[in-house]
Amino acid sequence: MKSSRRALSILDQCLTMAQIRQTQSHLTVSGTLFDPYAAAKIIAFCSESNSGDLRHAFRLFLHMPHRTTYIWNVMIRAFTERNESTRALSLYNDMIQSGLLPNNYTFSFLLRACADLSYLSMGLLLHCHAIRLGWESYDFVQNGLIHLYVTCDSINPARKLFDMSVYKDVVTWTALINGYVKSGQVEVARELFDEMPEKNAVSWSALINGYVQVGLFSEALELFVDMQVSGVLPNHAGIVGALTACAFLGALDQGRWIHAYVSRKGMKLDRVLGTALVDMYTKCGCVETAHAVFNEMPSRDVFAFTSLISGLANSGESESAISLFARMKNEGIAPNEVTFICVLSACSRMGLVDEGLRIFGSMSNIFGIQPGVQHYGCLVDLLGRAGMLEEAKKVVREMPMEPDSYVLGALLNACRVHGDVELGKEMVERLSGKSLDHSGVRVLLSNIYASANQWDDVTMLRKGMEEKKVRKVPGCSSLEVNGEVFEFVAGDRSHVLMDEITLVSLLWMDRDDDKLTE
């Protein structure tokens, strides 16, 4: 008896599975293994500790003659946290059949399992059970239900639960904000965010990434600045979202500030954060810095490689992009669809037809990736730039899907460069169809006529565009001044400083004219 009491006290001091097994042996010999306290401690350690053994915990659980609700909860939670949500839900069925009733903690674990599986029908059943047993109003359960409905794209029942809730904590608010962000309703998410009595880093990050998700990059950066002004330290997700916004806006100064913040705080340069920095620097034209960040990353995946390959290709360093592609394969990292688009573009810019054809063929033959319309567009561009127009035309004719404006535009651009008016007209007439209404295609065809001095055809085509009200999509650019990003759209005069901007532009034009007359 004294030995069993000593073994029970030792359980609290066990740090490894070896110690747990040794103590369990003493408890087995003394006949106290299934003491509720002892069994619960062993199962909890095996299922929750990083050095634990979930299978060992489950075997002990199955041999227990009497299982409490707490023991069931420990096992259900363990399977959920180890990404074995199906087993967790199966255990719930066994628990009900054993005659034990779940409590609020049971439902919180089960609802998380349903969310992980996007298992809405089971979630609805659990919701009914929670109502019947009187657990629906508990905060753990309500948060779990809201998270489940949000995950399964059912925002209306999530909102209904939120409005019914008496005690709303930060988790409750953030879960619903995530739901509206996920459904693209960022304005509603912002309204909720502004109403929040208390915000944490997760709340701020949810909305920052929501703005990024719908392309409102300036708003994302403004919110990131507001977050710091409010005294909330940005977390990993918020920093990645802000870096993505910097990348799309070309906001290099803000991107550098974020990088300095990451270094100052000693944040780990994991794959997600490292890739976000690489992407930001490449899109801002700082390829050398991007390469340096890439080399600092302790581990790299396909997304990190693809981001740098894309940056190198877009910066005219196609040879380096192709070399990095080879290094990626040598390191055993398989390319994805986007990687192939980037490296094929690099081959196109360098005129490496044979290499590009070999890489294109390896997509399906080696990596099992079926080329999409963008890959065929890269192939057409590769052949067209090399003057192989007949081969490019054959690719367009034989590709397994309908060519889009990108594919047709690549061929038409090749026709313009090489002065092949007839092929350009033929492609437009035979393949464009819907794409002919695309302004870019019409402009390209107009340029082909112009390069061949066929001005009557240019006039007719432009007139047809006016009659059909086909207009070129206005260009957009952004400019970073003193850490603030300003966006300009062609033809838009709504900027608050438009008069001053126009005046300065006229002064510069006069200055250039004066230089020409000197």
Coordinates of C-alpha atoms in Angstrom, one line a residue:
M1 CA 0.0 0.0 0.0
K2 CA 2.9 2.3 0.9
S3 CA 4.5 1.4 -2.5
S4 CA 1.3 2.3 -4.4
R5 CA 1.0 5.7 -2.6
R6 CA 4.6 6.4 -3.5
A7 CA 4.0 5.5 -7.1
L8 CA 1.0 7.8 -7.2
S9 CA 3.1 10.7 -5.9
I10 CA 5.8 10.0 -8.4
L11 CA 3.4 10.4 -11.3
D12 CA 3.4 14.1 -10.9
Q13 CA 7.2 14.1 -11.3
C14 CA 7.4 12.0 -14.5
L15 CA 8.9 13.8 -17.5
T16 CA 9.4 10.9 -20.0
M17 CA 7.5 7.9 -21.3
A18 CA 10.2 5.6 -19.8
Q19 CA 9.4 7.1 -16.3
I20 CA 5.7 6.7 -16.9
R21 CA 6.0 3.1 -18.0
Q22 CA 8.2 2.3 -14.9
T23 CA 5.7 3.9 -12.6
Q24 CA 2.8 2.2 -14.4
S25 CA 4.5 -1.1 -13.7
H26 CA 4.5 -0.4 -9.9
L27 CA 0.8 0.6 -10.1
T28 CA -0.1 -2.6 -12.0
V29 CA 1.7 -4.8 -9.4
S30 CA 0.0 -3.0 -6.5
G31 CA -3.4 -3.3 -8.2
T32 CA -4.0 0.5 -8.3
L33 CA -3.4 1.1 -12.0
F34 CA -7.0 1.9 -12.6
D35 CA -7.3 4.2 -9.7
P36 CA -9.2 7.2 -11.2
Y37 CA -6.4 9.7 -10.3
A38 CA -3.6 7.4 -11.5
A39 CA -5.2 6.5 -14.8
A40 CA -6.2 10.1 -15.5
K41 CA -2.6 11.3 -14.9
I42 CA -1.0 8.6 -17.1
I43 CA -3.5 9.2 -20.0
A44 CA -3.2 13.0 -19.7
F45 CA 0.6 12.8 -19.9
C46 CA 0.6 10.3 -22.8
S47 CA -1.9 12.3 -24.8
E48 CA -0.9 15.9 -24.0
S49 CA 2.9 15.9 -23.5
N50 CA 5.2 16.4 -26.4
S51 CA 7.1 13.3 -25.3
G52 CA 3.9 11.3 -24.7
D53 CA 2.6 8.3 -26.6
L54 CA -1.0 8.7 -27.7
R55 CA -1.4 5.0 -28.6
H56 CA -0.2 4.0 -25.1
A57 CA -2.8 6.3 -23.6
F58 CA -5.6 4.8 -25.8
R59 CA -4.7 1.2 -24.9
L60 CA -4.9 2.1 -21.2
F61 CA -8.1 4.0 -21.9
L62 CA -9.7 0.9 -23.5
H63 CA -8.7 -1.4 -20.6
M64 CA -10.2 1.0 -18.0
P65 CA -13.3 -0.7 -16.3
H66 CA -14.8 2.7 -15.3
R67 CA -14.2 5.9 -17.4
T68 CA -15.2 9.3 -16.1
T69 CA -16.3 12.2 -18.3
Y70 CA -13.0 13.8 -17.6
I71 CA -11.1 10.7 -19.1
W72 CA -13.3 10.8 -22.2
N73 CA -12.6 14.5 -22.6
V74 CA -8.9 13.9 -22.3
M75 CA -8.9 11.3 -25.1
I76 CA -11.3 13.3 -27.4
R77 CA -9.1 16.4 -27.0
A78 CA -5.9 14.4 -27.6
F79 CA -7.2 13.0 -30.9
T80 CA -8.4 16.4 -32.0
E81 CA -5.1 18.1 -31.3
R82 CA -3.2 15.3 -33.0
N83 CA -5.2 15.9 -36.2
E84 CA -7.2 12.7 -35.8
S85 CA -10.6 14.4 -35.6
T86 CA -12.4 11.4 -37.1
R87 CA -11.3 9.3 -34.1
A88 CA -12.4 12.0 -31.7
L89 CA -15.9 12.0 -33.2
S90 CA -16.0 8.2 -33.1
L91 CA -15.1 8.3 -29.4
Y92 CA -18.1 10.6 -28.8
N93 CA -20.4 8.0 -30.2
D94 CA -18.8 5.4 -27.9
M95 CA -19.2 7.8 -25.0
I96 CA -22.9 8.2 -25.6
Q97 CA -23.4 4.5 -25.9
S98 CA -21.6 3.9 -22.6
G99 CA -24.3 6.0 -20.9
L100 CA -22.2 9.0 -20.0
L101 CA -23.3 12.5 -20.9
P102 CA -20.9 15.1 -22.3
N103 CA -20.2 18.4 -20.7
N104 CA -19.3 21.9 -22.1
Y105 CA -15.7 20.9 -22.5
T106 CA -16.6 17.8 -24.5
F107 CA -18.6 19.9 -26.9
S108 CA -15.8 22.4 -27.3
F109 CA -13.4 19.7 -28.4
L110 CA -15.9 17.9 -30.7
L111 CA -16.9 21.2 -32.4
R112 CA -13.2 21.9 -33.1
A113 CA -12.9 18.4 -34.6
C114 CA -15.9 19.1 -36.9
A115 CA -14.4 22.4 -37.9
D116 CA -11.1 20.7 -38.8
L117 CA -13.0 18.3 -41.0
S118 CA -15.5 20.9 -42.3
Y119 CA -18.1 18.4 -41.2
L120 CA -21.1 20.6 -41.0
S121 CA -23.8 17.9 -40.7
M122 CA -22.1 16.4 -37.6
G123 CA -21.7 19.9 -36.3
L124 CA -25.4 20.5 -36.6
L125 CA -26.1 17.3 -34.7
L126 CA -23.7 18.4 -31.9
H127 CA -25.4 21.8 -31.8
C128 CA -28.8 20.0 -31.3
H129 CA -27.2 17.8 -28.5
A130 CA -25.8 20.9 -26.8
I131 CA -29.2 22.7 -26.9
R132 CA -31.0 19.6 -25.5
L133 CA -28.4 19.1 -22.7
G134 CA -28.3 22.9 -21.8
W135 CA -24.7 23.6 -22.9
E136 CA -25.3 25.9 -25.9
S137 CA -25.0 29.1 -23.9
Y138 CA -21.6 28.4 -22.4
D139 CA -18.8 30.5 -23.9
F140 CA -16.6 27.5 -24.9
V141 CA -19.5 25.9 -26.7
Q142 CA -20.7 29.1 -28.4
N143 CA -17.2 30.0 -29.6
G144 CA -16.8 26.5 -30.9
L145 CA -20.1 26.7 -32.8
I146 CA -19.3 30.1 -34.3
H147 CA -15.9 28.8 -35.4
L148 CA -17.5 25.7 -36.9
Y149 CA -20.1 27.7 -38.9
V150 CA -17.5 30.1 -40.1
T151 CA -15.2 27.3 -41.2
C152 CA -18.1 25.7 -43.1
D153 CA -19.1 29.0 -44.8
S154 CA -22.3 29.3 -42.9
I155 CA -22.0 32.9 -41.8
N156 CA -25.7 33.5 -41.0
P157 CA -26.1 30.9 -38.2
A158 CA -22.7 32.2 -36.8
R159 CA -24.0 35.7 -36.7
K160 CA -27.3 34.6 -35.1
L161 CA -25.3 32.8 -32.3
F162 CA -23.1 35.9 -31.9
D163 CA -26.1 38.2 -31.5
M164 CA -27.7 35.8 -28.9
S165 CA -24.5 35.5 -26.9
V166 CA -24.5 37.4 -23.6
Y167 CA -20.8 37.1 -22.9
K168 CA -18.7 37.9 -25.9
D169 CA -14.9 37.7 -25.5
V170 CA -12.2 38.6 -27.9
V171 CA -12.3 35.0 -29.3
T172 CA -16.0 35.3 -30.1
W173 CA -15.6 38.7 -31.9
T174 CA -12.5 37.5 -33.8
A175 CA -14.2 34.3 -34.9
L176 CA -17.1 36.2 -36.5
I177 CA -14.7 38.8 -38.1
N178 CA -12.8 35.9 -39.6
G179 CA -16.1 34.5 -41.0
Y180 CA -17.0 37.8 -42.8
V181 CA -13.4 38.1 -44.0
K182 CA -13.6 34.6 -45.4
S183 CA -16.8 35.3 -47.2
G184 CA -15.4 38.5 -48.7
Q185 CA -17.6 40.8 -46.6
V186 CA -14.7 43.0 -45.4
E187 CA -16.9 46.0 -44.8
V188 CA -19.1 44.1 -42.4
A189 CA -16.0 42.7 -40.8
R190 CA -14.7 46.3 -40.4
E191 CA -17.9 47.4 -38.7
L192 CA -17.6 44.5 -36.2
F193 CA -14.0 45.3 -35.6
D194 CA -14.7 49.0 -34.9
E195 CA -17.4 47.8 -32.4
M196 CA -15.1 45.5 -30.5
P197 CA -14.6 46.6 -26.9
E198 CA -11.2 45.0 -26.7
K199 CA -8.9 44.0 -29.6
N200 CA -5.8 41.8 -29.6
A201 CA -3.2 41.0 -32.2
V202 CA -5.3 38.1 -33.6
S203 CA -8.3 40.5 -34.2
W204 CA -6.1 43.1 -36.0
S205 CA -4.4 40.5 -38.1
A206 CA -7.7 38.9 -39.2
L207 CA -8.8 42.3 -40.6
I208 CA -5.4 43.1 -42.1
N209 CA -5.4 39.8 -44.0
G210 CA -9.0 40.3 -44.9
Y211 CA -8.1 43.6 -46.7
V212 CA -5.2 41.8 -48.4
Q213 CA -7.6 39.0 -49.5
V214 CA -9.9 41.4 -51.4
G215 CA -7.0 43.5 -52.8
L216 CA -7.4 46.5 -50.5
F217 CA -3.7 46.8 -49.9
S218 CA -3.6 50.4 -48.9
E219 CA -6.3 49.8 -46.3
A220 CA -4.3 46.8 -45.0
L221 CA -1.2 49.0 -44.4
E222 CA -3.2 51.8 -42.8
L223 CA -4.7 49.3 -40.4
F224 CA -1.2 47.8 -39.7
V225 CA 0.0 51.3 -38.7
D226 CA -3.1 51.9 -36.6
M227 CA -2.4 48.6 -34.8
Q228 CA 1.0 49.9 -33.7
V229 CA -0.3 53.3 -32.7
S230 CA -2.9 51.5 -30.5
G231 CA 0.0 49.8 -28.7
V232 CA -0.8 46.2 -29.9
L233 CA 2.3 44.4 -31.0
P234 CA 1.9 42.7 -34.4
N235 CA 2.0 38.9 -34.5
H236 CA 3.2 36.6 -37.2
A237 CA 0.0 36.6 -39.2
G238 CA -0.3 40.4 -39.1
I239 CA 3.3 40.9 -40.3
V240 CA 2.9 38.5 -43.2
G241 CA -0.3 40.3 -44.2
A242 CA 1.4 43.7 -44.1
L243 CA 4.4 42.4 -46.1
T244 CA 2.0 41.1 -48.8
A245 CA 0.4 44.5 -49.0
C246 CA 3.8 46.2 -49.2
A247 CA 4.7 43.8 -52.1
F248 CA 1.6 44.7 -54.1
L249 CA 2.0 48.4 -53.5
G250 CA 5.7 48.5 -54.0
A251 CA 6.0 50.1 -50.5
L252 CA 9.7 49.4 -50.0
D253 CA 10.3 51.7 -47.0
Q254 CA 7.4 50.2 -45.0
G255 CA 8.6 46.7 -46.0
R256 CA 12.1 47.5 -44.8
W257 CA 10.7 48.8 -41.5
I258 CA 8.8 45.5 -41.0
H259 CA 11.9 43.5 -41.8
A260 CA 13.9 45.5 -39.2
Y261 CA 11.1 45.0 -36.7
V262 CA 11.3 41.2 -37.3
S263 CA 15.0 41.2 -36.8
R264 CA 14.8 43.5 -33.7
K265 CA 12.3 41.2 -32.0
G266 CA 14.3 38.1 -32.9
M267 CA 11.3 36.5 -34.7
K268 CA 12.1 33.2 -36.3
L269 CA 12.4 33.4 -40.1
D270 CA 10.2 30.5 -40.8
R271 CA 9.0 29.5 -44.3
V272 CA 5.9 31.7 -44.3
L273 CA 7.5 34.8 -43.0
G274 CA 10.7 34.3 -45.0
T275 CA 8.7 33.8 -48.2
A276 CA 6.7 36.9 -47.5
L277 CA 9.9 39.0 -47.2
V278 CA 11.4 37.4 -50.3
D279 CA 8.2 38.2 -52.2
M280 CA 8.1 41.8 -50.9
Y281 CA 11.7 42.5 -51.9
T282 CA 11.4 41.0 -55.3
K283 CA 8.3 42.9 -56.1
C284 CA 9.9 46.1 -55.0
G285 CA 12.9 45.4 -57.2
C286 CA 15.4 44.5 -54.5
V287 CA 16.4 41.1 -55.8
E288 CA 19.8 41.0 -54.1
T289 CA 18.2 41.6 -50.7
A290 CA 15.5 39.0 -51.5
H291 CA 18.3 36.5 -52.3
A292 CA 20.0 37.3 -49.0
V293 CA 16.8 36.7 -47.0
F294 CA 16.3 33.5 -49.0
N295 CA 19.7 32.3 -48.0
E296 CA 19.1 33.2 -44.3
M297 CA 16.0 31.0 -44.1
P298 CA 16.8 27.8 -42.1
S299 CA 14.5 25.8 -44.4
R300 CA 12.9 26.5 -47.7
D301 CA 9.9 25.1 -49.4
V302 CA 8.4 25.3 -52.9
F303 CA 6.8 28.6 -52.2
A304 CA 10.0 30.3 -51.1
F305 CA 11.8 28.9 -54.2
T306 CA 9.0 30.0 -56.5
S307 CA 8.9 33.5 -55.1
L308 CA 12.6 34.1 -55.7
I309 CA 12.5 32.4 -59.2
S310 CA 9.6 34.7 -60.1
G311 CA 11.5 37.8 -58.9
L312 CA 14.6 36.9 -60.7
A313 CA 12.7 36.2 -64.0
N314 CA 10.8 39.5 -63.7
S315 CA 14.0 41.4 -63.0
G316 CA 15.7 40.2 -66.2
E317 CA 17.9 37.7 -64.3
S318 CA 16.5 34.7 -66.2
E319 CA 19.8 32.7 -66.1
S320 CA 19.8 32.9 -62.3
A321 CA 16.1 32.0 -62.2
I322 CA 16.8 28.8 -64.2
S323 CA 19.8 28.0 -62.1
L324 CA 17.7 28.3 -58.9
F325 CA 15.1 26.0 -60.5
A326 CA 17.7 23.4 -61.0
R327 CA 18.9 23.8 -57.4
M328 CA 15.4 23.4 -56.2
K329 CA 15.1 20.1 -57.9
N330 CA 18.5 19.0 -56.7
E331 CA 17.3 19.6 -53.1
G332 CA 14.4 17.3 -53.6
I333 CA 11.7 20.0 -53.7
A334 CA 9.1 19.4 -56.4
P335 CA 7.9 22.4 -58.3
N336 CA 4.3 23.4 -58.5
E337 CA 2.2 24.9 -61.3
V338 CA 3.3 28.5 -60.4
T339 CA 6.9 27.5 -60.4
F340 CA 6.6 26.2 -64.0
I341 CA 5.0 29.5 -65.1
C342 CA 7.9 31.5 -63.6
V343 CA 10.7 29.3 -65.1
L344 CA 9.0 29.1 -68.5
S345 CA 8.8 32.9 -68.5
A346 CA 12.5 33.0 -67.7
C347 CA 13.3 30.7 -70.7
S348 CA 11.1 32.9 -72.9
R349 CA 13.0 36.0 -72.0
M350 CA 16.4 34.4 -72.7
G351 CA 15.2 32.7 -75.9
L352 CA 16.1 29.2 -74.5
V353 CA 13.6 27.3 -76.7
D354 CA 15.1 23.8 -76.2
E355 CA 15.3 24.3 -72.5
G356 CA 11.8 25.7 -72.3
L357 CA 10.4 22.8 -74.3
R358 CA 12.2 20.3 -72.1
I359 CA 10.9 21.9 -68.9
F360 CA 7.3 22.1 -70.4
G361 CA 7.5 18.4 -71.2
S362 CA 8.8 17.5 -67.7
M363 CA 5.6 18.9 -66.1
S364 CA 3.5 15.9 -67.0
N365 CA 6.2 13.3 -67.7
I366 CA 8.2 13.7 -64.5
F367 CA 6.1 15.7 -62.0
G368 CA 2.6 14.6 -63.0
I369 CA 1.3 18.2 -63.5
Q370 CA -1.0 18.8 -66.4
P371 CA -0.2 22.1 -68.1
G372 CA -2.9 24.8 -67.8
V373 CA -3.8 27.7 -70.0
Q374 CA -1.1 29.9 -68.5
H375 CA 1.6 27.3 -69.2
Y376 CA 0.5 27.1 -72.8
G377 CA 0.6 30.9 -72.9
C378 CA 4.2 30.8 -71.8
L379 CA 5.0 28.1 -74.4
V380 CA 3.4 30.3 -77.2
D381 CA 5.4 33.3 -75.9
L382 CA 8.6 31.2 -75.9
L383 CA 8.1 30.1 -79.5
G384 CA 6.7 33.4 -80.7
R385 CA 9.7 35.4 -79.4
A386 CA 12.0 33.0 -81.2
G387 CA 10.2 33.7 -84.5
M388 CA 8.7 30.2 -84.6
L389 CA 5.3 31.5 -85.4
E390 CA 4.0 28.3 -87.2
E391 CA 5.0 26.2 -84.2
A392 CA 3.3 28.7 -81.9
K393 CA 0.2 28.6 -84.0
K394 CA 0.2 24.8 -83.9
V395 CA 0.3 24.9 -80.1
V396 CA -2.7 27.3 -80.0
R397 CA -4.7 25.1 -82.3
E398 CA -3.9 21.8 -80.5
M399 CA -4.0 22.9 -76.9
P400 CA -6.7 20.9 -74.9
M401 CA -8.5 24.0 -73.7
E402 CA -9.9 27.2 -75.2
P403 CA -7.1 29.8 -75.5
D404 CA -7.7 32.9 -73.4
S405 CA -6.7 36.4 -74.1
Y406 CA -3.2 35.8 -72.5
V407 CA -2.5 33.0 -75.0
L408 CA -3.9 34.9 -77.9
G409 CA -2.1 38.1 -76.8
A410 CA 1.2 36.2 -76.7
L411 CA 0.8 35.1 -80.3
L412 CA -0.5 38.4 -81.5
N413 CA 2.5 40.1 -79.9
A414 CA 4.8 37.8 -81.7
C415 CA 3.0 38.6 -85.0
R416 CA 3.6 42.3 -84.2
V417 CA 7.3 41.8 -83.5
H418 CA 7.9 39.7 -86.6
G419 CA 5.6 41.7 -88.8
D420 CA 3.3 38.8 -89.7
V421 CA 0.0 40.6 -90.4
E422 CA -1.8 37.7 -92.0
L423 CA -1.2 35.3 -89.2
G424 CA -2.3 38.0 -86.7
K425 CA -5.6 38.5 -88.6
E426 CA -6.1 34.7 -89.0
M427 CA -5.6 34.1 -85.2
V428 CA -8.1 36.9 -84.3
E429 CA -10.7 35.7 -86.8
R430 CA -10.4 32.0 -86.0
L431 CA -9.6 31.9 -82.3
S432 CA -10.5 35.1 -80.6
G433 CA -14.3 34.8 -80.3
K434 CA -15.0 36.2 -76.9
S435 CA -11.4 37.4 -76.5
L436 CA -11.9 39.9 -79.4
D437 CA -13.9 42.0 -77.0
H438 CA -10.8 42.2 -74.8
S439 CA -9.3 45.6 -75.3
G440 CA -5.7 44.3 -75.1
V441 CA -6.3 42.0 -78.0
R442 CA -7.7 44.7 -80.2
V443 CA -4.9 47.1 -79.3
L444 CA -2.3 44.4 -80.2
L445 CA -4.0 43.8 -83.6
S446 CA -4.0 47.6 -84.2
N447 CA -0.3 47.7 -83.5
I448 CA 0.3 44.9 -86.0
Y449 CA -1.5 46.9 -88.6
A450 CA 0.6 50.0 -87.6
S451 CA 3.9 48.1 -87.8
A452 CA 3.0 47.2 -91.4
N453 CA 1.9 50.8 -92.2
Q454 CA -1.7 49.6 -92.8
W455 CA -3.2 52.8 -91.4
D456 CA -6.6 52.4 -92.9
D457 CA -7.0 49.1 -91.0
V458 CA -5.8 50.8 -87.8
T459 CA -8.5 53.5 -88.3
M460 CA -11.3 50.9 -89.0
L461 CA -10.3 48.8 -85.9
R462 CA -10.2 51.9 -83.6
K463 CA -13.5 53.1 -84.9
G464 CA -15.0 49.6 -84.2
M465 CA -13.7 49.8 -80.7
E466 CA -15.4 53.2 -80.2
E467 CA -18.7 51.9 -81.6
K468 CA -18.7 48.8 -79.3
K469 CA -17.5 51.0 -76.4
V470 CA -14.5 48.8 -75.9
R471 CA -12.0 50.7 -73.8
K472 CA -8.6 49.9 -72.6
V473 CA -8.6 49.1 -68.9
P474 CA -7.0 52.1 -67.1
G475 CA -3.6 51.6 -65.7
C476 CA -2.9 52.0 -62.0
S477 CA 0.3 52.9 -60.2
S478 CA 1.4 53.6 -56.6
L479 CA 4.0 55.8 -55.1
E480 CA 5.5 55.7 -51.6
V481 CA 6.4 59.1 -50.1
N482 CA 7.6 59.3 -46.5
G483 CA 6.2 55.9 -45.6
E484 CA 2.8 56.7 -47.1
V485 CA 1.5 55.0 -50.2
F486 CA -0.4 57.1 -52.9
E487 CA -2.4 55.3 -55.6
F488 CA -3.1 56.9 -59.1
V489 CA -5.4 55.5 -61.7
A490 CA -5.3 56.7 -65.3
G491 CA -8.1 59.3 -66.0
D492 CA -9.0 59.6 -62.3
R493 CA -8.8 63.2 -61.0
S494 CA -10.3 62.6 -57.6
H495 CA -7.0 62.9 -55.6
V496 CA -7.2 65.6 -53.0
L497 CA -3.9 67.2 -54.3
M498 CA -4.8 66.9 -58.0
D499 CA -4.5 70.6 -58.6
E500 CA -1.0 70.7 -57.1
I501 CA 0.0 67.5 -58.9
T502 CA -1.2 68.9 -62.3
L503 CA 0.7 72.2 -61.7
V504 CA 4.0 70.4 -60.9
S505 CA 3.5 68.2 -63.9
L506 CA 3.1 71.2 -66.2
L507 CA 6.1 72.9 -64.7
W508 CA 8.2 69.8 -65.4
M509 CA 6.9 69.6 -69.0
D510 CA 7.8 73.3 -69.5
R511 CA 11.2 72.6 -68.1
D512 CA 11.7 69.7 -70.5
D513 CA 10.6 71.8 -73.4
D514 CA 13.1 74.5 -72.5
K515 CA 15.9 71.9 -72.5
L516 CA 14.9 70.8 -76.0
T517 CA 15.0 74.3 -77.4
E518 CA 18.4 75.1 -75.9

